[in-house]
């Protein structure tokens, strides 16, 4: 594919587009970028899950290392070829390494990356800018083929012809219902990621409560109001020197008993479960754990 001068003209053959509440058109067309879905992957996956962050970070730090260089028909390097120079300096805001870091971050987070071509006076491509699913979405004609892309950022909405966009799709997964779209490993391992996050939150809650799980206080008879107030004060969380929430020790009397409701870390078998979840998440990214 000659991305420097290749032109394809596709016309929209019309058709009624009905937008769903989630911003996607029914009937296979996409009207607006799936920003909410992208942000969900970022916030619940990348930002909250250290395994996801490590896998995406590994992509970003290693897959951008080999510089792209054009070859002639004999396999010889062409350091002065326009394509070589373009990838050496994709745009005025980033170099090749940073450019590919962003590309692989977007591919890891959503399975898609869109390279917007900026053309010069002779219609040659002079710059490339990477975008994510949060800002760009394909538009389909009535036959299900991409003829353009919608860019939306705030109040700005633009239509980019397909000839001005290089749509990079994840080499790992494709969306089975929309084969023109990639699928993120985060989507593939979503239940494992959510379980990992919930387990981490549970362990943190236990640590913040001096590893005491929630429970029920029982007493053989009526408890004086003063003693109830004292128990409430003991159960209130305080802050330690590091600002972390802690629970004061509970002192029981008058035949009262504390019955555990939740599971502690040992009963949760947290260590083994964490290992299983880490292996599954890394497996979705095709990275050995």
Coordinates of C-alpha atoms in Angstrom, one line a residue:
X1 CA 0.0 0.0 0.0
X2 CA 1.4 3.4 -1.0
X3 CA 0.3 5.5 2.0
X4 CA 2.1 8.5 0.5
X5 CA -0.1 8.9 -2.6
X6 CA -2.8 6.2 -2.5
X7 CA -6.3 7.6 -3.1
X8 CA -9.5 5.7 -2.8
X9 CA -12.9 7.5 -3.2
X10 CA -15.9 5.9 -1.5
X11 CA -19.3 7.5 -1.6
X12 CA -21.9 7.0 1.1
X13 CA -24.9 5.4 -0.6
X14 CA -27.2 6.9 2.0
X15 CA -29.4 5.2 4.5
X16 CA -31.0 6.2 7.8
X17 CA -28.8 6.2 10.8
X18 CA -30.5 5.7 14.2
X19 CA -28.2 6.5 17.1
X20 CA -28.4 4.3 20.2
X21 CA -28.1 5.7 23.7
X22 CA -24.5 4.6 23.8
X23 CA -23.5 6.6 20.7
X24 CA -23.4 3.7 18.3
X25 CA -25.7 3.5 15.2
X26 CA -27.9 0.4 14.8
X27 CA -27.5 -1.6 11.6
X28 CA -23.7 -1.8 11.8
X29 CA -22.9 1.9 11.4
X30 CA -21.0 3.9 14.0
X31 CA -21.9 7.5 14.3
X32 CA -19.7 8.7 17.2
X33 CA -16.5 7.5 18.8
X34 CA -17.0 5.0 21.7
X35 CA -15.5 7.3 24.3
X36 CA -17.3 5.8 27.2
X37 CA -16.1 2.3 26.4
X38 CA -12.5 3.5 25.9
X39 CA -12.6 5.4 29.2
X40 CA -13.9 2.3 31.0
X41 CA -10.9 0.3 29.7
X42 CA -8.6 3.0 30.9
X43 CA -10.1 3.7 34.3
X44 CA -11.1 0.1 35.3
X45 CA -8.3 -1.7 33.5
X46 CA -5.2 0.4 32.9
X47 CA -5.5 2.8 35.9
X48 CA -6.7 0.3 38.5
X49 CA -5.0 -3.0 37.6
X50 CA -1.2 -3.2 37.9
X51 CA -1.1 -6.3 35.7
X52 CA -2.9 -4.6 32.8
X53 CA -0.7 -1.5 33.2
X54 CA 2.4 -3.7 33.2
X55 CA 1.3 -5.5 30.0
X56 CA 0.4 -2.3 28.2
X57 CA 3.7 -0.7 29.4
X58 CA 5.7 -3.7 28.1
X59 CA 4.1 -3.2 24.6
X60 CA 4.9 0.5 24.7
X61 CA 8.5 0.0 25.9
X62 CA 9.6 -2.8 23.6
X63 CA 7.5 -2.8 20.3
X64 CA 8.6 0.7 19.5
X65 CA 12.3 -0.2 19.4
X66 CA 12.9 -1.4 15.8
X67 CA 13.0 1.7 13.6
X68 CA 11.0 1.4 10.4
X69 CA 13.1 1.8 7.2
X70 CA 11.9 1.4 3.6
X71 CA 13.5 -1.4 1.5
X72 CA 13.9 -1.5 -2.3
X73 CA 13.1 -4.6 -4.4
X74 CA 16.5 -6.0 -3.6
X75 CA 16.0 -5.7 0.2
X76 CA 18.4 -2.9 0.6
X77 CA 17.8 -0.2 3.2
X78 CA 16.6 3.2 1.9
X79 CA 17.4 5.7 4.6
X80 CA 16.4 8.7 2.4
X81 CA 13.1 7.3 1.2
X82 CA 10.2 9.6 2.0
X83 CA 8.5 6.8 4.0
X84 CA 11.6 6.3 6.1
X85 CA 11.8 10.0 6.8
X86 CA 8.1 10.1 7.6
X87 CA 8.4 7.5 10.3
X88 CA 11.6 8.9 11.6
X89 CA 9.7 12.1 12.3
X90 CA 6.0 11.4 12.1
X91 CA 5.0 14.9 13.2
X92 CA 6.3 18.0 14.8
X93 CA 5.2 17.0 18.3
X94 CA 6.9 13.6 18.7
X95 CA 9.7 11.3 17.4
X96 CA 9.4 7.8 16.2
X97 CA 9.7 6.1 19.6
X98 CA 7.0 8.3 21.2
X99 CA 4.8 7.8 18.2
X100 CA 4.9 4.1 18.4
X101 CA 4.5 4.1 22.2
X102 CA 1.2 5.9 21.7
X103 CA 0.2 3.5 18.9
X104 CA 0.8 0.5 21.0
X105 CA -0.9 2.0 24.1
X106 CA -4.1 2.6 22.0
X107 CA -3.9 -0.9 20.5
X108 CA -3.5 -2.4 24.0
X109 CA -6.3 -0.3 25.5
X110 CA -8.9 -0.6 22.8
X111 CA -7.6 -2.8 20.0
X112 CA -7.6 0.1 17.5
X113 CA -5.4 3.1 16.5
X114 CA -6.1 5.6 13.8
X115 CA -3.3 7.4 12.0
X116 CA -4.5 10.7 10.6
X117 CA -2.6 11.7 7.4
X118 CA -1.7 15.4 7.0
X119 CA -0.9 16.1 3.3
X120 CA 1.4 18.7 1.7
X121 CA 0.8 20.8 -1.4
X122 CA 1.6 17.9 -3.7
X123 CA -0.8 15.6 -1.9
X124 CA 2.0 13.7 -0.3
X125 CA 1.8 12.7 3.4
X126 CA 4.0 14.9 5.5
X127 CA 2.7 14.0 9.0
X128 CA 1.0 11.3 10.9
X129 CA -1.0 11.7 14.1
X130 CA -2.3 8.8 16.3
X131 CA -5.8 8.8 17.7
X132 CA -7.8 6.3 19.9
X133 CA -11.3 5.0 19.9
X134 CA -12.2 7.9 22.3
X135 CA -12.0 10.3 19.3
X136 CA -12.4 8.4 16.1
X137 CA -14.9 5.8 14.8
X138 CA -15.4 4.2 11.3
X139 CA -18.4 5.1 9.2
X140 CA -19.9 2.3 7.1
X141 CA -21.8 2.4 3.8
X142 CA -24.9 0.3 3.2
X143 CA -22.7 -2.6 2.1
X144 CA -20.8 -2.6 5.4
X145 CA -17.5 -1.1 4.1
X146 CA -15.7 1.8 5.7
X147 CA -15.9 4.9 3.6
X148 CA -14.9 7.5 6.2
X149 CA -14.1 8.1 9.8
X150 CA -15.8 10.4 12.3
X151 CA -13.6 12.5 14.6
X152 CA -15.1 14.1 17.6
X153 CA -13.5 16.2 20.3
X154 CA -15.7 18.4 22.4
X155 CA -17.8 20.4 20.1
X156 CA -15.6 19.7 17.1
X157 CA -16.9 17.0 14.7
X158 CA -15.2 16.2 11.5
X159 CA -15.5 13.6 8.8
X160 CA -12.2 12.2 7.5
X161 CA -12.2 10.2 4.2
X162 CA -10.9 6.7 4.5
X163 CA -7.9 7.6 2.2
X164 CA -6.6 10.0 4.9
X165 CA -6.7 7.4 7.7
X166 CA -4.6 4.4 8.4
X167 CA -6.7 2.1 10.6
X168 CA -4.3 -0.1 12.7
X169 CA -6.1 -3.1 14.2
X170 CA -4.7 -5.2 17.1
X171 CA -2.8 -8.2 15.8
X172 CA -4.2 -10.2 18.8
X173 CA -7.9 -10.0 18.5
X174 CA -10.7 -8.8 16.2
X175 CA -14.3 -8.1 17.1
X176 CA -16.3 -11.1 15.9
X177 CA -19.3 -8.9 15.3
X178 CA -17.4 -6.0 13.6
X179 CA -14.5 -7.6 11.8
X180 CA -13.2 -4.2 10.7
X181 CA -12.6 -3.4 14.4
X182 CA -9.9 -4.7 16.7
X183 CA -10.5 -6.0 20.2
X184 CA -8.5 -5.2 23.3
X185 CA -7.0 -7.9 25.6
X186 CA -8.8 -5.9 28.4
X187 CA -12.1 -6.7 26.8
X188 CA -11.1 -10.4 26.5
X189 CA -10.1 -10.7 30.1
X190 CA -12.6 -8.2 31.5
X191 CA -14.1 -10.6 34.1
X192 CA -10.6 -11.5 35.4
X193 CA -9.6 -7.9 35.6
X194 CA -12.8 -7.0 37.5
X195 CA -12.3 -9.9 39.9
X196 CA -8.7 -8.8 40.5
X197 CA -9.7 -5.3 41.2
X198 CA -12.5 -6.4 43.6
X199 CA -10.1 -8.7 45.4
X200 CA -7.5 -5.9 45.7
X201 CA -10.1 -3.6 47.1
X202 CA -11.2 -6.3 49.7
X203 CA -7.6 -6.8 50.8
X204 CA -7.1 -3.1 51.1
X205 CA -10.3 -2.8 53.2
X206 CA -9.1 -5.5 55.5
X207 CA -5.7 -3.9 55.9
X208 CA -7.4 -0.5 56.7
X209 CA -9.4 -2.3 59.4
X210 CA -6.4 -3.9 61.1
X211 CA -7.2 -7.1 59.1
X212 CA -10.5 -7.4 61.0
X213 CA -13.4 -8.5 58.7
X214 CA -16.9 -7.1 59.1
X215 CA -19.1 -8.8 61.6
X216 CA -22.1 -8.7 64.0
X217 CA -22.0 -7.9 67.7
X218 CA -24.4 -10.0 69.9
X219 CA -25.2 -9.6 73.6
X220 CA -27.3 -11.7 76.0
X221 CA -29.4 -8.7 77.0
X222 CA -29.9 -5.0 76.7
X223 CA -26.8 -3.0 76.4
X224 CA -26.7 0.4 78.2
X225 CA -26.6 3.4 75.9
X226 CA -23.2 4.5 77.3
X227 CA -21.7 1.2 76.4
X228 CA -23.2 1.3 72.8
X229 CA -21.7 4.8 72.4
X230 CA -18.3 3.4 73.5
X231 CA -18.6 0.5 71.0
X232 CA -19.4 3.0 68.2
X233 CA -16.4 5.0 69.1
X234 CA -14.2 1.9 69.0
X235 CA -15.5 0.9 65.6
X236 CA -15.0 4.4 64.1
X237 CA -12.1 4.5 61.7
X238 CA -9.2 6.8 62.5
X239 CA -6.1 8.0 60.5
X240 CA -2.6 6.8 61.3
X241 CA 0.5 8.8 60.8
X242 CA 0.5 7.9 57.0
X243 CA -3.1 9.0 56.6
X244 CA -4.4 5.5 56.2
X245 CA -7.7 4.5 57.6
X246 CA -7.4 2.2 60.7
X247 CA -9.9 0.7 63.1
X248 CA -9.4 0.9 66.8
X249 CA -9.2 -2.4 68.7
X250 CA -12.6 -3.7 69.9
X251 CA -13.1 -4.4 73.6
X252 CA -16.0 -6.7 74.4
X253 CA -17.7 -7.2 77.7
X254 CA -21.0 -8.3 79.4
X255 CA -21.0 -11.6 77.5
X256 CA -20.9 -9.9 74.1
X257 CA -19.6 -11.8 71.1
X258 CA -18.3 -10.7 67.7
X259 CA -19.3 -13.0 64.8
X260 CA -17.4 -12.6 61.6
X261 CA -19.4 -12.0 58.5
X262 CA -16.8 -11.5 55.8
X263 CA -13.9 -13.7 54.8
X264 CA -10.3 -12.8 55.9
X265 CA -7.4 -13.0 53.5
X266 CA -6.5 -16.6 54.4
X267 CA -10.1 -17.8 53.8
X268 CA -10.2 -15.9 50.6
X269 CA -7.1 -17.8 49.4
X270 CA -6.0 -14.5 48.1
X271 CA -2.5 -15.5 47.2
X272 CA -3.5 -18.4 44.9
X273 CA -6.4 -16.4 43.4
X274 CA -4.2 -13.5 42.6
X275 CA -1.7 -15.8 40.8
X276 CA -4.5 -17.4 38.8
X277 CA -5.9 -14.0 37.8
X278 CA -2.5 -12.6 36.9
X279 CA -1.8 -15.6 34.7
X280 CA -5.1 -15.2 32.9
X281 CA -4.7 -11.5 32.3
X282 CA -1.1 -11.9 31.0
X283 CA -2.4 -14.7 28.8
X284 CA -4.9 -12.4 27.2
X285 CA -2.0 -10.0 26.4
X286 CA 0.0 -13.0 25.1
X287 CA 2.7 -12.2 27.7
X288 CA 4.2 -14.9 29.9
X289 CA 3.4 -14.3 33.6

